[in-house]
Each structure stands twice: as structure tokens, then as C-alpha cells.
Amino acid sequence: IRWVVALTMACGLLFAGGCVPVEDKKKAQKRKRRETVDRVLAEVRAELPKKLDEYSRLVRVEKDASGNLDFWYEVNQEGARVARRYGRERLRKSADRMLKKSPDAKRFAEMGLTIHHIYETRFGTHLLSFTVSPEAVKGKETVGDEHENPFAVRRVSAVGG
């Protein structure tokens, strides 16, 4: 009976002293990450729309169902012409170099967030989109391949020219 009492007291001291089961720690970490992301998201949204350069501005930031972020950019007509002239692959490589130097991108990477960047004209015409993983920002891989706009109008048959 003594060892039962001793064990009970020891367990009571452990739990009273802040011994938290591993599952609770994981939940707390997830909750803290979610709160941090929400706080940063609110900070970014407070500055919108934000002019980035002579061609583009950040107009919207959203959190998707997986907790990652979607950044929506509006590109003016001159920027759209430049994008078409330079080509998407060249623009993606340029974005890769720029994002690896960005303090905001580094902050999101430290939080483990993947960010989808979507560039459109002011009329909503898709120009370019790509994904940036935390590994890409840290220099361990390049920015993800460009994504096609799933809503873009495409020819579905050769009939009709």
C-alpha cells in the first residue's frame, strides 16, 4: 500500500508541476501556430491594397482550408504586356530570386506555410500563378512550377477552327 500512495503522490506532483501529455502539447502548438498565422494575416490585410511596384499591387490575402495562404495580385495593363513579353518561366524564376530575399516570405516559411501567388489583370484574367513552399524560401528548392488557371477558357475540340 505504501508504494501505491507514493506513486499516487509522485504522479500528483508531476501533473501539478506542469506535466502535459504529448497530445495536449501538439494541440497547443497547433493552436498557437493558427493564432500567429491569423495575427500576421490581419496585419497583412490591414495594409491592403498595397502597391508593390509600377506594375502590380497586392489586393487580397486568404487562408485556404489547409491553413496555407493565397496571395492575389492585380497587374496593370503595362505589367500584363511585360508578363506576356517576358514569358511565364522567366517571371517565375525572377519571383524565386526575389522571394528568397523577402523578410515577409522568410517569416511565413518559419511558420511552415506554403503560399500560392496568383497574378491577374484588373479584369480577373489569369496571368501567372505559382506555389512557394517553406523549403523554397530557405533555398533548398526552387519555387514550384506554374499552375494553370483551372477556370481559363480552353479549346476542347479541333472542330470550329
mmCIF file of N, CA, C and O in Angstrom, residues 66-131:
data_model
loop_
_atom_site.group_PDB
_atom_site.id
_atom_site.type_symbol
_atom_site.label_atom_id
_atom_site.label_comp_id
_atom_site.label_asym_id
_atom_site.label_seq_id
_atom_site.Cartn_x
_atom_site.Cartn_y
_atom_site.Cartn_z
ATOM 1 N N SER A 66 -6.446 24.263 -45.818
ATOM 2 C CA SER A 66 -5.301 23.571 -45.221
ATOM 3 C C SER A 66 -4.483 24.497 -44.324
ATOM 4 O O SER A 66 -3.512 24.062 -43.709
ATOM 5 N N GLY A 67 -4.855 25.770 -44.246
ATOM 6 C CA GLY A 67 -4.140 26.718 -43.400
ATOM 7 C C GLY A 67 -3.037 27.465 -44.123
ATOM 8 O O GLY A 67 -2.367 28.303 -43.527
ATOM 9 N N ASN A 68 -2.835 27.171 -45.388
ATOM 10 C CA ASN A 68 -1.842 27.897 -46.173
ATOM 11 C C ASN A 68 -2.464 29.172 -46.730
ATOM 12 O O ASN A 68 -3.663 29.378 -46.622
ATOM 13 N N LEU A 69 -1.638 30.013 -47.337
ATOM 14 C CA LEU A 69 -2.106 31.328 -47.764
ATOM 15 C C LEU A 69 -2.156 31.468 -49.277
ATOM 16 O O LEU A 69 -1.307 30.932 -49.984
ATOM 17 N N ASP A 70 -3.137 32.212 -49.752
ATOM 18 C CA ASP A 70 -3.264 32.578 -51.158
ATOM 19 C C ASP A 70 -3.103 34.095 -51.247
ATOM 20 O O ASP A 70 -3.864 34.838 -50.623
ATOM 21 N N PHE A 71 -2.100 34.545 -52.013
ATOM 22 C CA PHE A 71 -1.861 35.968 -52.229
ATOM 23 C C PHE A 71 -2.351 36.304 -53.637
ATOM 24 O O PHE A 71 -1.891 35.709 -54.609
ATOM 25 N N TRP A 72 -3.262 37.261 -53.756
ATOM 26 C CA TRP A 72 -3.832 37.663 -55.035
ATOM 27 C C TRP A 72 -3.285 39.030 -55.417
ATOM 28 O O TRP A 72 -3.380 39.988 -54.648
ATOM 29 N N TYR A 73 -2.727 39.119 -56.623
ATOM 30 C CA TYR A 73 -2.130 40.355 -57.120
ATOM 31 C C TYR A 73 -2.905 40.841 -58.333
ATOM 32 O O TYR A 73 -3.365 40.049 -59.144
ATOM 33 N N GLU A 74 -3.003 42.153 -58.459
ATOM 34 C CA GLU A 74 -3.594 42.763 -59.637
ATOM 35 C C GLU A 74 -2.467 43.425 -60.422
ATOM 36 O O GLU A 74 -1.686 44.195 -59.874
ATOM 37 N N VAL A 75 -2.399 43.104 -61.699
ATOM 38 C CA VAL A 75 -1.349 43.633 -62.575
ATOM 39 C C VAL A 75 -2.002 44.598 -63.557
ATOM 40 O O VAL A 75 -3.025 44.275 -64.167
ATOM 41 N N ASN A 76 -1.402 45.778 -63.724
ATOM 42 C CA ASN A 76 -1.964 46.754 -64.660
ATOM 43 C C ASN A 76 -1.687 46.333 -66.106
ATOM 44 O O ASN A 76 -1.011 45.339 -66.360
ATOM 45 N N GLN A 77 -2.219 47.102 -67.052
ATOM 46 C CA GLN A 77 -2.096 46.720 -68.467
ATOM 47 C C GLN A 77 -0.643 46.650 -68.920
ATOM 48 O O GLN A 77 -0.258 45.735 -69.642
ATOM 49 N N GLU A 78 0.174 47.606 -68.503
ATOM 50 C CA GLU A 78 1.587 47.591 -68.890
ATOM 51 C C GLU A 78 2.278 46.363 -68.304
ATOM 52 O O GLU A 78 3.080 45.714 -68.971
ATOM 53 N N GLY A 79 1.949 46.028 -67.059
ATOM 54 C CA GLY A 79 2.516 44.838 -66.421
ATOM 55 C C GLY A 79 2.106 43.563 -67.136
ATOM 56 O O GLY A 79 2.897 42.632 -67.285
ATOM 57 N N ALA A 80 0.854 43.523 -67.603
ATOM 58 C CA ALA A 80 0.378 42.356 -68.349
ATOM 59 C C ALA A 80 1.143 42.213 -69.665
ATOM 60 O O ALA A 80 1.514 41.104 -70.063
ATOM 61 N N ARG A 81 1.410 43.350 -70.329
ATOM 62 C CA ARG A 81 2.197 43.302 -71.570
ATOM 63 C C ARG A 81 3.612 42.791 -71.293
ATOM 64 O O ARG A 81 4.146 41.969 -72.031
ATOM 65 N N VAL A 82 4.210 43.295 -70.220
ATOM 66 C CA VAL A 82 5.561 42.855 -69.852
ATOM 67 C C VAL A 82 5.559 41.357 -69.542
ATOM 68 O O VAL A 82 6.447 40.619 -69.979
ATOM 69 N N ALA A 83 4.535 40.897 -68.812
ATOM 70 C CA ALA A 83 4.442 39.477 -68.459
ATOM 71 C C ALA A 83 4.359 38.610 -69.710
ATOM 72 O O ALA A 83 5.017 37.574 -69.805
ATOM 73 N N ARG A 84 3.570 39.045 -70.663
ATOM 74 C CA ARG A 84 3.437 38.261 -71.899
ATOM 75 C C ARG A 84 4.727 38.296 -72.719
ATOM 76 O O ARG A 84 5.111 37.301 -73.329
ATOM 77 N N ARG A 85 5.407 39.423 -72.709
ATOM 78 C CA ARG A 85 6.638 39.567 -73.477
ATOM 79 C C ARG A 85 7.771 38.736 -72.862
ATOM 80 O O ARG A 85 8.532 38.098 -73.567
ATOM 81 N N TYR A 86 7.901 38.769 -71.547
ATOM 82 C CA TYR A 86 8.999 38.069 -70.887
ATOM 83 C C TYR A 86 8.765 36.558 -70.796
ATOM 84 O O TYR A 86 9.712 35.798 -70.723
ATOM 85 N N GLY A 87 7.530 36.168 -70.712
ATOM 86 C CA GLY A 87 7.225 34.746 -70.583
ATOM 87 C C GLY A 87 7.099 34.345 -69.122
ATOM 88 O O GLY A 87 7.748 34.898 -68.242
ATOM 89 N N ARG A 88 6.265 33.381 -68.912
ATOM 90 C CA ARG A 88 5.942 32.965 -67.544
ATOM 91 C C ARG A 88 7.122 32.327 -66.817
ATOM 92 O O ARG A 88 7.328 32.561 -65.632
ATOM 93 N N GLU A 89 7.870 31.511 -67.500
ATOM 94 C CA GLU A 89 9.001 30.832 -66.846
ATOM 95 C C GLU A 89 10.037 31.843 -66.357
ATOM 96 O O GLU A 89 10.556 31.732 -65.250
ATOM 97 N N ARG A 90 10.314 32.830 -67.158
ATOM 98 C CA ARG A 90 11.280 33.867 -66.771
ATOM 99 C C ARG A 90 10.762 34.667 -65.574
ATOM 100 O O ARG A 90 11.516 34.988 -64.656
ATOM 101 N N LEU A 91 9.472 34.955 -65.550
ATOM 102 C CA LEU A 91 8.879 35.670 -64.428
ATOM 103 C C LEU A 91 8.908 34.810 -63.161
ATOM 104 O O LEU A 91 9.169 35.317 -62.070
ATOM 105 N N ARG A 92 8.653 33.519 -63.297
ATOM 106 C CA ARG A 92 8.682 32.623 -62.150
ATOM 107 C C ARG A 92 10.075 32.574 -61.538
ATOM 108 O O ARG A 92 10.248 32.626 -60.324
ATOM 109 N N LYS A 93 11.107 32.516 -62.390
ATOM 110 C CA LYS A 93 12.487 32.495 -61.900
ATOM 111 C C LYS A 93 12.839 33.804 -61.206
ATOM 112 O O LYS A 93 13.530 33.818 -60.189
ATOM 113 N N SER A 94 12.349 34.899 -61.741
ATOM 114 C CA SER A 94 12.572 36.199 -61.118
ATOM 115 C C SER A 94 11.905 36.249 -59.744
ATOM 116 O O SER A 94 12.488 36.739 -58.770
ATOM 117 N N ALA A 95 10.691 35.739 -59.653
ATOM 118 C CA ALA A 95 9.975 35.698 -58.376
ATOM 119 C C ALA A 95 10.716 34.821 -57.378
ATOM 120 O O ALA A 95 10.796 35.141 -56.193
ATOM 121 N N ASP A 96 11.278 33.732 -57.854
ATOM 122 C CA ASP A 96 12.051 32.827 -56.996
ATOM 123 C C ASP A 96 13.204 33.581 -56.336
ATOM 124 O O ASP A 96 13.393 33.519 -55.121
ATOM 125 N N ARG A 97 13.953 34.337 -57.121
ATOM 126 C CA ARG A 97 15.087 35.109 -56.578
ATOM 127 C C ARG A 97 14.607 36.169 -55.595
ATOM 128 O O ARG A 97 15.197 36.370 -54.537
ATOM 129 N N MET A 98 13.534 36.851 -55.953
ATOM 130 C CA MET A 98 13.018 37.929 -55.122
ATOM 131 C C MET A 98 12.479 37.395 -53.783
ATOM 132 O O MET A 98 12.753 37.970 -52.731
ATOM 133 N N LEU A 99 11.750 36.289 -53.817
ATOM 134 C CA LEU A 99 11.140 35.763 -52.602
ATOM 135 C C LEU A 99 12.172 35.236 -51.612
ATOM 136 O O LEU A 99 11.964 35.316 -50.402
ATOM 137 N N LYS A 100 13.275 34.732 -52.110
ATOM 138 C CA LYS A 100 14.310 34.227 -51.207
ATOM 139 C C LYS A 100 14.963 35.353 -50.417
ATOM 140 O O LYS A 100 15.580 35.109 -49.390
ATOM 141 N N LYS A 101 14.800 36.591 -50.873
ATOM 142 C CA LYS A 101 15.356 37.757 -50.181
ATOM 143 C C LYS A 101 14.312 38.470 -49.315
ATOM 144 O O LYS A 101 14.661 39.356 -48.549
ATOM 145 N N SER A 102 13.069 38.102 -49.444
ATOM 146 C CA SER A 102 11.982 38.810 -48.774
ATOM 147 C C SER A 102 11.875 38.442 -47.295
ATOM 148 O O SER A 102 11.734 37.268 -46.950
ATOM 149 N N PRO A 103 11.896 39.447 -46.404
ATOM 150 C CA PRO A 103 11.729 39.146 -44.976
ATOM 151 C C PRO A 103 10.343 38.580 -44.652
ATOM 152 O O PRO A 103 10.209 37.728 -43.784
ATOM 153 N N ASP A 104 9.308 39.040 -45.365
ATOM 154 C CA ASP A 104 7.963 38.505 -45.136
ATOM 155 C C ASP A 104 7.884 37.041 -45.544
ATOM 156 O O ASP A 104 7.298 36.219 -44.841
ATOM 157 N N ALA A 105 8.483 36.717 -46.685
ATOM 158 C CA ALA A 105 8.482 35.324 -47.139
ATOM 159 C C ALA A 105 9.228 34.443 -46.138
ATOM 160 O O ALA A 105 8.799 33.326 -45.846
ATOM 161 N N LYS A 106 10.310 34.949 -45.585
ATOM 162 C CA LYS A 106 11.064 34.188 -44.580
ATOM 163 C C LYS A 106 10.225 33.974 -43.325
ATOM 164 O O LYS A 106 10.254 32.907 -42.722
ATOM 165 N N ARG A 107 9.472 34.990 -42.947
ATOM 166 C CA ARG A 107 8.625 34.876 -41.755
ATOM 167 C C ARG A 107 7.562 33.798 -41.953
ATOM 168 O O ARG A 107 7.326 32.977 -41.063
ATOM 169 N N PHE A 108 6.938 33.764 -43.135
ATOM 170 C CA PHE A 108 5.939 32.743 -43.413
ATOM 171 C C PHE A 108 6.580 31.353 -43.483
ATOM 172 O O PHE A 108 5.996 30.373 -43.039
ATOM 173 N N ALA A 109 7.776 31.273 -44.039
ATOM 174 C CA ALA A 109 8.481 29.990 -44.134
ATOM 175 C C ALA A 109 8.798 29.448 -42.746
ATOM 176 O O ALA A 109 8.692 28.238 -42.508
ATOM 177 N N GLU A 110 9.181 30.330 -41.836
ATOM 178 C CA GLU A 110 9.468 29.902 -40.462
ATOM 179 C C GLU A 110 8.227 29.327 -39.793
ATOM 180 O O GLU A 110 8.329 28.485 -38.916
ATOM 181 N N MET A 111 7.054 29.795 -40.207
ATOM 182 C CA MET A 111 5.802 29.261 -39.671
ATOM 183 C C MET A 111 5.385 27.977 -40.381
ATOM 184 O O MET A 111 4.372 27.379 -40.035
ATOM 185 N N GLY A 112 6.134 27.587 -41.416
ATOM 186 C CA GLY A 112 5.820 26.362 -42.147
ATOM 187 C C GLY A 112 4.705 26.506 -43.160
ATOM 188 O O GLY A 112 4.091 25.525 -43.560
ATOM 189 N N LEU A 113 4.445 27.735 -43.602
ATOM 190 C CA LEU A 113 3.336 27.974 -44.521
ATOM 191 C C LEU A 113 3.761 27.865 -45.981
ATOM 192 O O LEU A 113 4.827 28.339 -46.363
ATOM 193 N N THR A 114 2.907 27.286 -46.770
ATOM 194 C CA THR A 114 3.056 27.291 -48.214
ATOM 195 C C THR A 114 2.169 28.410 -48.741
ATOM 196 O O THR A 114 1.046 28.583 -48.290
ATOM 197 N N ILE A 115 2.707 29.185 -49.687
ATOM 198 C CA ILE A 115 1.970 30.335 -50.191
ATOM 199 C C ILE A 115 1.750 30.191 -51.692
ATOM 200 O O ILE A 115 2.675 29.886 -52.436
ATOM 201 N N HIS A 116 0.518 30.423 -52.099
ATOM 202 C CA HIS A 116 0.145 30.405 -53.508
ATOM 203 C C HIS A 116 0.050 31.862 -53.960
ATOM 204 O O HIS A 116 -0.677 32.652 -53.358
ATOM 205 N N HIS A 117 0.782 32.214 -55.003
ATOM 206 C CA HIS A 117 0.764 33.574 -55.546
ATOM 207 C C HIS A 117 -0.011 33.541 -56.859
ATOM 208 O O HIS A 117 0.340 32.778 -57.763
ATOM 209 N N ILE A 118 -1.046 34.365 -56.964
ATOM 210 C CA ILE A 118 -1.909 34.388 -58.141
ATOM 211 C C ILE A 118 -1.912 35.804 -58.698
ATOM 212 O O ILE A 118 -2.293 36.753 -58.004
ATOM 213 N N TYR A 119 -1.488 35.936 -59.948
ATOM 214 C CA TYR A 119 -1.425 37.243 -60.621
ATOM 215 C C TYR A 119 -2.522 37.306 -61.675
ATOM 216 O O TYR A 119 -2.623 36.418 -62.520
ATOM 217 N N GLU A 120 -3.320 38.372 -61.615
ATOM 218 C CA GLU A 120 -4.399 38.576 -62.573
ATOM 219 C C GLU A 120 -4.422 40.033 -63.014
ATOM 220 O O GLU A 120 -3.890 40.902 -62.331
ATOM 221 N N THR A 121 -5.070 40.266 -64.146
ATOM 222 C CA THR A 121 -5.300 41.641 -64.579
ATOM 223 C C THR A 121 -6.439 42.213 -63.744
ATOM 224 O O THR A 121 -7.102 41.481 -63.003
ATOM 225 N N ARG A 122 -6.683 43.491 -63.891
ATOM 226 C CA ARG A 122 -7.769 44.096 -63.116
ATOM 227 C C ARG A 122 -9.139 43.558 -63.527
ATOM 228 O O ARG A 122 -10.118 43.729 -62.822
ATOM 229 N N PHE A 123 -9.193 42.887 -64.671
ATOM 230 C CA PHE A 123 -10.446 42.287 -65.148
ATOM 231 C C PHE A 123 -10.579 40.830 -64.716
ATOM 232 O O PHE A 123 -11.530 40.159 -65.084
ATOM 233 N N GLY A 124 -9.596 40.328 -63.952
ATOM 234 C CA GLY A 124 -9.646 38.954 -63.469
ATOM 235 C C GLY A 124 -9.053 37.925 -64.418
ATOM 236 O O GLY A 124 -9.198 36.732 -64.189
ATOM 237 N N THR A 125 -8.372 38.371 -65.475
ATOM 238 C CA THR A 125 -7.732 37.449 -66.408
ATOM 239 C C THR A 125 -6.459 36.898 -65.776
ATOM 240 O O THR A 125 -5.599 37.650 -65.338
ATOM 241 N N HIS A 126 -6.353 35.593 -65.722
ATOM 242 C CA HIS A 126 -5.200 34.937 -65.100
ATOM 243 C C HIS A 126 -3.938 35.176 -65.934
ATOM 244 O O HIS A 126 -3.928 34.963 -67.132
ATOM 245 N N LEU A 127 -2.865 35.613 -65.277
ATOM 246 C CA LEU A 127 -1.582 35.810 -65.941
ATOM 247 C C LEU A 127 -0.568 34.753 -65.521
ATOM 248 O O LEU A 127 0.117 34.166 -66.348
ATOM 249 N N LEU A 128 -0.475 34.524 -64.229
ATOM 250 C CA LEU A 128 0.568 33.666 -63.706
ATOM 251 C C LEU A 128 0.213 33.270 -62.284
ATOM 252 O O LEU A 128 -0.353 34.069 -61.538
ATOM 253 N N SER A 129 0.526 32.043 -61.902
ATOM 254 C CA SER A 129 0.398 31.643 -60.507
ATOM 255 C C SER A 129 1.443 30.571 -60.221
ATOM 256 O O SER A 129 1.820 29.814 -61.106
ATOM 257 N N PHE A 130 1.921 30.558 -58.993
ATOM 258 C CA PHE A 130 2.912 29.571 -58.587
ATOM 259 C C PHE A 130 2.846 29.403 -57.083
ATOM 260 O O PHE A 130 2.252 30.210 -56.370
ATOM 261 N N THR A 131 3.459 28.331 -56.617
ATOM 262 C CA THR A 131 3.445 27.980 -55.205
ATOM 263 C C THR A 131 4.839 28.127 -54.630
ATOM 264 O O THR A 131 5.814 27.727 -55.254
#
